[in-house]
Amino acid sequence: MPTWLITGCSRGIGLELTRQLAANGVNTVFATCRNPASATALSELAKSHGNVHIVLLDVDDDATVQAAAETVSRLLSALGLQGNGIDYLSLADELDSVKADTMIAMFNTHVVGAYRLYHAFMHLIRLSERKAVINVSSPLGSLLVGALDNPALEFGAHFPSYCCAKAGLNMLTRKIAKGHPDFIIFAFGPGWVKTDMGGPDAPHDVEWAVERHINTVGKVSRSFPPPIALVPVA
């Protein structure tokens, strides 16, 4: 029975990912968020789907990550799939005016936060038959894509701390993959999606992005690994 741990499930991609996975009764979903009491949509989803379990988890906080790992560990003997979706974007982030605190906060969420999850839950994933870690990234974190003259990515110049943090997440993903050749580990970029963060002008609906995400995860194996980031850039 596939088991998923997903972060950031109170809204956006995390919520839709939980919704689509919960629709298949064979899945067990541990949907995490910073404040379950205010996650109204997620709570309603859990009420109507017995395979959804809401867990308090803040990737910026060691204590909540460890507590979440203990909670999941009590319920499962093995965690099948860990989906790490972290979306934190500082909009007031110009290259010449970005504050050091903003850069630090961004790295704490996207890079250190992802490592916290890896460190806390890896002992459970090791017990699973299909060991997988999927980090949600962005083409804005790609050094190669960032060097291309692509109008679709020009807005990324206004978010240097976000771009640098996603580049760090991509490298962390690569290092974890190198260290665990028997695992399925990759970074997946959903593209520019209509969410609270992406805004109404984004070209992709969240339902489409999540369906694509799930289909990709289902096709990936150790013998057929994807690129470090799978992203629609146009």
PDB file of C-alpha atoms in Angstrom:
ATOM      1  CA  MET A   1       0.000   0.000   0.000  1.00  0.00           C
ATOM      2  CA  PRO A   2       1.678   3.273  -1.102  1.00  0.00           C
ATOM      3  CA  THR A   3       2.269   5.742   1.709  1.00  0.00           C
ATOM      4  CA  TRP A   4       2.994   9.416   1.153  1.00  0.00           C
ATOM      5  CA  LEU A   5       4.381  12.125   3.410  1.00  0.00           C
ATOM      6  CA  ILE A   6       3.668  15.568   1.933  1.00  0.00           C
ATOM      7  CA  THR A   7       4.645  18.970   3.312  1.00  0.00           C
ATOM      8  CA  GLY A   8       2.795  22.249   2.858  1.00  0.00           C
ATOM      9  CA  CYS A   9      -0.674  20.715   2.527  1.00  0.00           C
ATOM     10  CA  SER A  10      -2.842  23.580   3.764  1.00  0.00           C
ATOM     11  CA  ARG A  11      -3.078  25.124   0.280  1.00  0.00           C
ATOM     12  CA  GLY A  12      -1.845  25.127  -3.303  1.00  0.00           C
ATOM     13  CA  ILE A  13       0.065  22.209  -4.749  1.00  0.00           C
ATOM     14  CA  GLY A  14       0.334  20.389  -1.415  1.00  0.00           C
ATOM     15  CA  LEU A  15      -3.424  20.467  -0.880  1.00  0.00           C
ATOM     16  CA  GLU A  16      -4.210  19.363  -4.433  1.00  0.00           C
ATOM     17  CA  LEU A  17      -1.605  16.611  -4.243  1.00  0.00           C
ATOM     18  CA  THR A  18      -3.272  15.361  -1.065  1.00  0.00           C
ATOM     19  CA  ARG A  19      -6.697  15.555  -2.733  1.00  0.00           C
ATOM     20  CA  GLN A  20      -5.711  13.562  -5.818  1.00  0.00           C
ATOM     21  CA  LEU A  21      -3.791  10.925  -3.886  1.00  0.00           C
ATOM     22  CA  ALA A  22      -6.607  10.524  -1.352  1.00  0.00           C
ATOM     23  CA  ALA A  23      -9.048   9.806  -4.183  1.00  0.00           C
ATOM     24  CA  ASN A  24      -7.276   6.476  -4.658  1.00  0.00           C
ATOM     25  CA  GLY A  25      -8.129   4.405  -1.609  1.00  0.00           C
ATOM     26  CA  VAL A  26      -4.941   2.344  -1.797  1.00  0.00           C
ATOM     27  CA  ASN A  27      -2.888   5.407  -0.817  1.00  0.00           C
ATOM     28  CA  THR A  28      -2.199   6.464   2.748  1.00  0.00           C
ATOM     29  CA  VAL A  29      -1.380  10.172   2.968  1.00  0.00           C
ATOM     30  CA  PHE A  30       0.291  11.968   5.849  1.00  0.00           C
ATOM     31  CA  ALA A  31      -0.511  15.600   5.037  1.00  0.00           C
ATOM     32  CA  THR A  32       1.592  18.042   7.037  1.00  0.00           C
ATOM     33  CA  CYS A  33       1.222  21.754   7.635  1.00  0.00           C
ATOM     34  CA  ARG A  34       2.378  24.425  10.074  1.00  0.00           C
ATOM     35  CA  ASN A  35      -1.021  25.103  11.624  1.00  0.00           C
ATOM     36  CA  PRO A  36      -3.587  22.294  11.286  1.00  0.00           C
ATOM     37  CA  ALA A  37      -6.182  24.287  13.260  1.00  0.00           C
ATOM     38  CA  SER A  38      -6.413  26.891  10.484  1.00  0.00           C
ATOM     39  CA  ALA A  39      -6.139  24.452   7.556  1.00  0.00           C
ATOM     40  CA  THR A  40      -9.880  24.385   6.862  1.00  0.00           C
ATOM     41  CA  ALA A  41      -9.790  22.856   3.384  1.00  0.00           C
ATOM     42  CA  LEU A  42      -7.354  20.169   4.477  1.00  0.00           C
ATOM     43  CA  SER A  43      -9.452  19.338   7.533  1.00  0.00           C
ATOM     44  CA  GLU A  44     -12.564  18.927   5.378  1.00  0.00           C
ATOM     45  CA  LEU A  45     -10.638  16.651   3.037  1.00  0.00           C
ATOM     46  CA  ALA A  46      -9.446  14.493   5.929  1.00  0.00           C
ATOM     47  CA  LYS A  47     -12.992  14.211   7.294  1.00  0.00           C
ATOM     48  CA  SER A  48     -14.213  12.745   4.017  1.00  0.00           C
ATOM     49  CA  HIS A  49     -11.178  10.521   3.393  1.00  0.00           C
ATOM     50  CA  GLY A  50     -10.086   8.076   6.055  1.00  0.00           C
ATOM     51  CA  ASN A  51      -6.733   7.572   4.342  1.00  0.00           C
ATOM     52  CA  VAL A  52      -5.627  11.178   5.054  1.00  0.00           C
ATOM     53  CA  HIS A  53      -3.857  11.911   8.333  1.00  0.00           C
ATOM     54  CA  ILE A  54      -3.012  15.518   9.233  1.00  0.00           C
ATOM     55  CA  VAL A  55       0.313  16.001  11.025  1.00  0.00           C
ATOM     56  CA  LEU A  56       1.770  19.198  12.476  1.00  0.00           C
ATOM     57  CA  LEU A  57       5.119  19.945  10.833  1.00  0.00           C
ATOM     58  CA  ASP A  58       7.092  23.136  10.195  1.00  0.00           C
ATOM     59  CA  VAL A  59      10.183  22.483   8.074  1.00  0.00           C
ATOM     60  CA  ASP A  60      11.869  25.498   9.697  1.00  0.00           C
ATOM     61  CA  ASP A  61      11.598  23.938  13.155  1.00  0.00           C
ATOM     62  CA  ASP A  62      13.636  20.908  14.247  1.00  0.00           C
ATOM     63  CA  ALA A  63      11.286  20.009  17.097  1.00  0.00           C
ATOM     64  CA  THR A  64       8.148  19.752  14.941  1.00  0.00           C
ATOM     65  CA  VAL A  65       9.983  17.735  12.281  1.00  0.00           C
ATOM     66  CA  GLN A  66      11.195  15.241  14.875  1.00  0.00           C
ATOM     67  CA  ALA A  67       7.757  15.086  16.512  1.00  0.00           C
ATOM     68  CA  ALA A  68       6.142  14.451  13.115  1.00  0.00           C
ATOM     69  CA  ALA A  69       8.592  11.631  12.420  1.00  0.00           C
ATOM     70  CA  GLU A  70       7.710  10.050  15.760  1.00  0.00           C
ATOM     71  CA  THR A  71       3.992  10.372  15.013  1.00  0.00           C
ATOM     72  CA  VAL A  72       4.320   8.712  11.622  1.00  0.00           C
ATOM     73  CA  SER A  73       6.637   6.057  13.032  1.00  0.00           C
ATOM     74  CA  ARG A  74       4.020   5.055  15.573  1.00  0.00           C
ATOM     75  CA  LEU A  75       1.469   4.493  12.815  1.00  0.00           C
ATOM     76  CA  LEU A  76       3.603   2.783  10.201  1.00  0.00           C
ATOM     77  CA  SER A  77       6.351   0.214  10.073  1.00  0.00           C
ATOM     78  CA  ALA A  78       7.574   1.718   6.804  1.00  0.00           C
ATOM     79  CA  LEU A  79       7.062   4.936   4.883  1.00  0.00           C
ATOM     80  CA  GLY A  80       6.699   4.276   1.169  1.00  0.00           C
ATOM     81  CA  LEU A  81       6.965   7.654  -0.506  1.00  0.00           C
ATOM     82  CA  GLN A  82       8.156  10.943   0.896  1.00  0.00           C
ATOM     83  CA  GLY A  83       6.940  13.929  -1.094  1.00  0.00           C
ATOM     84  CA  ASN A  84       8.666  17.086   0.021  1.00  0.00           C
ATOM     85  CA  GLY A  85       6.795  20.115  -1.312  1.00  0.00           C
ATOM     86  CA  ILE A  86       8.079  23.404   0.055  1.00  0.00           C
ATOM     87  CA  ASP A  87       6.891  26.708  -1.381  1.00  0.00           C
ATOM     88  CA  TYR A  88       8.075  29.932   0.218  1.00  0.00           C
ATOM     89  CA  LEU A  89       8.589  32.988  -1.947  1.00  0.00           C
ATOM     90  CA  SER A  90       9.541  36.476  -0.803  1.00  0.00           C
ATOM     91  CA  LEU A  91       8.024  38.850  -3.347  1.00  0.00           C
ATOM     92  CA  ALA A  92       9.962  41.922  -2.204  1.00  0.00           C
ATOM     93  CA  ASP A  93      13.259  40.446  -3.308  1.00  0.00           C
ATOM     94  CA  GLU A  94      15.300  42.539  -5.751  1.00  0.00           C
ATOM     95  CA  LEU A  95      18.968  41.674  -6.298  1.00  0.00           C
ATOM     96  CA  ASP A  96      20.343  44.997  -5.045  1.00  0.00           C
ATOM     97  CA  SER A  97      17.993  45.308  -2.077  1.00  0.00           C
ATOM     98  CA  VAL A  98      17.493  41.752  -0.814  1.00  0.00           C
ATOM     99  CA  LYS A  99      18.203  41.507   2.908  1.00  0.00           C
ATOM    100  CA  ALA A 100      20.550  38.915   4.369  1.00  0.00           C
ATOM    101  CA  ASP A 101      17.759  37.777   6.694  1.00  0.00           C
ATOM    102  CA  THR A 102      15.560  37.058   3.666  1.00  0.00           C
ATOM    103  CA  MET A 103      18.288  34.967   2.054  1.00  0.00           C
ATOM    104  CA  ILE A 104      18.875  33.060   5.305  1.00  0.00           C
ATOM    105  CA  ALA A 105      15.150  32.399   5.780  1.00  0.00           C
ATOM    106  CA  MET A 106      14.824  31.157   2.206  1.00  0.00           C
ATOM    107  CA  PHE A 107      17.722  28.727   2.588  1.00  0.00           C
ATOM    108  CA  ASN A 108      16.403  27.568   5.962  1.00  0.00           C
ATOM    109  CA  THR A 109      13.096  26.593   4.358  1.00  0.00           C
ATOM    110  CA  HIS A 110      14.137  25.198   0.989  1.00  0.00           C
ATOM    111  CA  VAL A 111      17.529  23.648   1.705  1.00  0.00           C
ATOM    112  CA  VAL A 112      17.913  23.095   5.446  1.00  0.00           C
ATOM    113  CA  GLY A 113      14.209  22.274   5.773  1.00  0.00           C
ATOM    114  CA  ALA A 114      14.481  19.607   3.087  1.00  0.00           C
ATOM    115  CA  TYR A 115      17.526  18.180   4.849  1.00  0.00           C
ATOM    116  CA  ARG A 116      15.636  18.108   8.158  1.00  0.00           C
ATOM    117  CA  LEU A 117      12.955  15.964   6.526  1.00  0.00           C
ATOM    118  CA  TYR A 118      15.524  13.681   4.917  1.00  0.00           C
ATOM    119  CA  HIS A 119      17.353  13.212   8.219  1.00  0.00           C
ATOM    120  CA  ALA A 120      14.188  12.659  10.290  1.00  0.00           C
ATOM    121  CA  PHE A 121      12.323  10.266   7.985  1.00  0.00           C
ATOM    122  CA  MET A 122      15.047   8.355   6.157  1.00  0.00           C
ATOM    123  CA  HIS A 123      15.083   5.524   8.701  1.00  0.00           C
ATOM    124  CA  LEU A 124      11.442   4.816   7.816  1.00  0.00           C
ATOM    125  CA  ILE A 125      11.950   5.074   4.070  1.00  0.00           C
ATOM    126  CA  ARG A 126      14.800   2.552   4.276  1.00  0.00           C
ATOM    127  CA  LEU A 127      12.255  -0.056   5.397  1.00  0.00           C
ATOM    128  CA  SER A 128      10.051   0.430   2.344  1.00  0.00           C
ATOM    129  CA  GLU A 129      10.080  -1.747  -0.757  1.00  0.00           C
ATOM    130  CA  ARG A 130       9.953   1.305  -3.049  1.00  0.00           C
ATOM    131  CA  LYS A 131      12.168   3.962  -1.513  1.00  0.00           C
ATOM    132  CA  ALA A 132      11.520   7.413  -2.950  1.00  0.00           C
ATOM    133  CA  VAL A 133      12.156  11.061  -2.105  1.00  0.00           C
ATOM    134  CA  ILE A 134      10.717  13.765  -4.379  1.00  0.00           C
ATOM    135  CA  ASN A 135      11.676  17.392  -3.798  1.00  0.00           C
ATOM    136  CA  VAL A 136       9.564  20.139  -5.369  1.00  0.00           C
ATOM    137  CA  SER A 137      11.935  22.516  -7.127  1.00  0.00           C
ATOM    138  CA  SER A 138      11.811  25.111  -9.914  1.00  0.00           C
ATOM    139  CA  PRO A 139      13.583  25.898 -13.207  1.00  0.00           C
ATOM    140  CA  LEU A 140      14.625  29.126 -11.492  1.00  0.00           C
ATOM    141  CA  GLY A 141      17.075  27.027  -9.470  1.00  0.00           C
ATOM    142  CA  SER A 142      18.798  25.599 -12.538  1.00  0.00           C
ATOM    143  CA  LEU A 143      22.180  27.134 -13.397  1.00  0.00           C
ATOM    144  CA  LEU A 144      21.834  25.886 -16.970  1.00  0.00           C
ATOM    145  CA  VAL A 145      18.313  27.187 -17.501  1.00  0.00           C
ATOM    146  CA  GLY A 146      19.227  30.430 -15.733  1.00  0.00           C
ATOM    147  CA  ALA A 147      21.942  31.041 -18.301  1.00  0.00           C
ATOM    148  CA  LEU A 148      19.539  30.712 -21.227  1.00  0.00           C
ATOM    149  CA  ASP A 149      17.917  33.707 -22.901  1.00  0.00           C
ATOM    150  CA  ASN A 150      14.381  32.557 -22.135  1.00  0.00           C
ATOM    151  CA  PRO A 151      11.699  35.261 -21.741  1.00  0.00           C
ATOM    152  CA  ALA A 152       9.543  32.816 -19.784  1.00  0.00           C
ATOM    153  CA  LEU A 153      12.128  32.881 -16.989  1.00  0.00           C
ATOM    154  CA  GLU A 154      13.065  36.577 -16.962  1.00  0.00           C
ATOM    155  CA  PHE A 155      10.872  37.293 -13.934  1.00  0.00           C
ATOM    156  CA  GLY A 156      13.186  35.051 -11.911  1.00  0.00           C
ATOM    157  CA  ALA A 157      15.760  37.839 -11.865  1.00  0.00           C
ATOM    158  CA  HIS A 158      13.541  39.585  -9.317  1.00  0.00           C
ATOM    159  CA  PHE A 159      13.739  36.699  -6.830  1.00  0.00           C
ATOM    160  CA  PRO A 160      17.458  36.055  -6.260  1.00  0.00           C
ATOM    161  CA  SER A 161      17.064  34.479  -2.825  1.00  0.00           C
ATOM    162  CA  TYR A 162      14.386  32.071  -4.105  1.00  0.00           C
ATOM    163  CA  CYS A 163      16.489  31.141  -7.152  1.00  0.00           C
ATOM    164  CA  CYS A 164      19.613  30.560  -5.047  1.00  0.00           C
ATOM    165  CA  ALA A 165      17.689  28.472  -2.516  1.00  0.00           C
ATOM    166  CA  LYS A 166      16.169  26.275  -5.229  1.00  0.00           C
ATOM    167  CA  ALA A 167      19.659  25.803  -6.709  1.00  0.00           C
ATOM    168  CA  GLY A 168      20.755  24.642  -3.271  1.00  0.00           C
ATOM    169  CA  LEU A 169      17.801  22.247  -3.076  1.00  0.00           C
ATOM    170  CA  ASN A 170      18.733  20.797  -6.467  1.00  0.00           C
ATOM    171  CA  MET A 171      22.299  20.175  -5.295  1.00  0.00           C
ATOM    172  CA  LEU A 172      21.073  18.627  -2.034  1.00  0.00           C
ATOM    173  CA  THR A 173      18.816  16.332  -4.060  1.00  0.00           C
ATOM    174  CA  ARG A 174      21.757  15.322  -6.240  1.00  0.00           C
ATOM    175  CA  LYS A 175      23.945  14.592  -3.213  1.00  0.00           C
ATOM    176  CA  ILE A 176      21.252  12.475  -1.533  1.00  0.00           C
ATOM    177  CA  ALA A 177      20.719  10.570  -4.788  1.00  0.00           C
ATOM    178  CA  LYS A 178      24.455   9.887  -5.091  1.00  0.00           C
ATOM    179  CA  GLY A 179      24.536   8.640  -1.526  1.00  0.00           C
ATOM    180  CA  HIS A 180      21.568   6.300  -2.007  1.00  0.00           C
ATOM    181  CA  PRO A 181      21.838   4.614  -5.423  1.00  0.00           C
ATOM    182  CA  ASP A 182      19.134   2.129  -4.416  1.00  0.00           C
ATOM    183  CA  PHE A 183      16.615   4.961  -3.818  1.00  0.00           C
ATOM    184  CA  ILE A 184      14.433   6.851  -6.286  1.00  0.00           C
ATOM    185  CA  ILE A 185      15.383  10.462  -5.578  1.00  0.00           C
ATOM    186  CA  PHE A 186      14.770  13.471  -7.813  1.00  0.00           C
ATOM    187  CA  ALA A 187      13.636  17.091  -7.919  1.00  0.00           C
ATOM    188  CA  PHE A 188      10.427  17.912  -9.774  1.00  0.00           C
ATOM    189  CA  GLY A 189       9.444  21.373 -11.000  1.00  0.00           C
ATOM    190  CA  PRO A 190       5.663  21.801 -11.394  1.00  0.00           C
ATOM    191  CA  GLY A 191       6.099  25.000 -13.404  1.00  0.00           C
ATOM    192  CA  TRP A 192       4.303  28.304 -12.942  1.00  0.00           C
ATOM    193  CA  VAL A 193       0.973  27.280 -11.441  1.00  0.00           C
ATOM    194  CA  LYS A 194      -2.190  29.156 -10.443  1.00  0.00           C
ATOM    195  CA  THR A 195      -1.854  29.089  -6.639  1.00  0.00           C
ATOM    196  CA  ASP A 196      -1.714  31.736  -3.920  1.00  0.00           C
ATOM    197  CA  MET A 197       2.005  31.988  -4.604  1.00  0.00           C
ATOM    198  CA  GLY A 198       1.865  31.697  -8.404  1.00  0.00           C
ATOM    199  CA  GLY A 199      -1.006  34.138  -8.836  1.00  0.00           C
ATOM    200  CA  PRO A 200      -3.914  34.177 -11.310  1.00  0.00           C
ATOM    201  CA  ASP A 201      -1.742  34.918 -14.368  1.00  0.00           C
ATOM    202  CA  ALA A 202       0.111  31.599 -14.194  1.00  0.00           C
ATOM    203  CA  PRO A 203      -0.394  29.477 -17.346  1.00  0.00           C
ATOM    204  CA  HIS A 204      -0.997  26.158 -15.584  1.00  0.00           C
ATOM    205  CA  ASP A 205      -3.854  25.000 -13.346  1.00  0.00           C
ATOM    206  CA  VAL A 206      -2.864  23.310 -10.108  1.00  0.00           C
ATOM    207  CA  GLU A 207      -4.946  20.230 -11.004  1.00  0.00           C
ATOM    208  CA  TRP A 208      -2.946  19.731 -14.216  1.00  0.00           C
ATOM    209  CA  ALA A 209       0.400  20.245 -12.481  1.00  0.00           C
ATOM    210  CA  VAL A 210      -0.377  17.748  -9.727  1.00  0.00           C
ATOM    211  CA  GLU A 211      -1.757  15.118 -12.113  1.00  0.00           C
ATOM    212  CA  ARG A 212       1.455  15.424 -14.141  1.00  0.00           C
ATOM    213  CA  HIS A 213       3.503  15.150 -10.956  1.00  0.00           C
ATOM    214  CA  ILE A 214       1.757  11.948  -9.843  1.00  0.00           C
ATOM    215  CA  ASN A 215       2.027  10.375 -13.302  1.00  0.00           C
ATOM    216  CA  THR A 216       5.755  11.106 -13.412  1.00  0.00           C
ATOM    217  CA  VAL A 217       6.352   9.617  -9.974  1.00  0.00           C
ATOM    218  CA  GLY A 218       4.509   6.473 -11.025  1.00  0.00           C
ATOM    219  CA  LYS A 219       6.731   6.001 -14.084  1.00  0.00           C
ATOM    220  CA  VAL A 220      10.088   6.644 -12.440  1.00  0.00           C
ATOM    221  CA  SER A 221      12.287   3.753 -11.348  1.00  0.00           C
ATOM    222  CA  ARG A 222      15.934   3.300 -10.392  1.00  0.00           C
ATOM    223  CA  SER A 223      16.623   2.081 -13.934  1.00  0.00           C
ATOM    224  CA  PHE A 224      14.849   5.100 -15.434  1.00  0.00           C
ATOM    225  CA  PRO A 225      15.708   8.155 -13.346  1.00  0.00           C
ATOM    226  CA  PRO A 226      14.428  11.552 -14.504  1.00  0.00           C
ATOM    227  CA  PRO A 227      16.558  14.675 -14.884  1.00  0.00           C
ATOM    228  CA  ILE A 228      17.230  16.665 -11.745  1.00  0.00           C
ATOM    229  CA  ALA A 229      14.262  18.894 -12.585  1.00  0.00           C
ATOM    230  CA  LEU A 230      11.261  18.198 -14.809  1.00  0.00           C
ATOM    231  CA  VAL A 231       9.810  21.567 -15.713  1.00  0.00           C
ATOM    232  CA  PRO A 232       7.587  23.202 -18.328  1.00  0.00           C
ATOM    233  CA  VAL A 233       9.371  26.463 -19.147  1.00  0.00           C
ATOM    234  CA  ALA A 234       7.107  27.827 -21.847  1.00  0.00           C
TER     235      ALA A 234
END
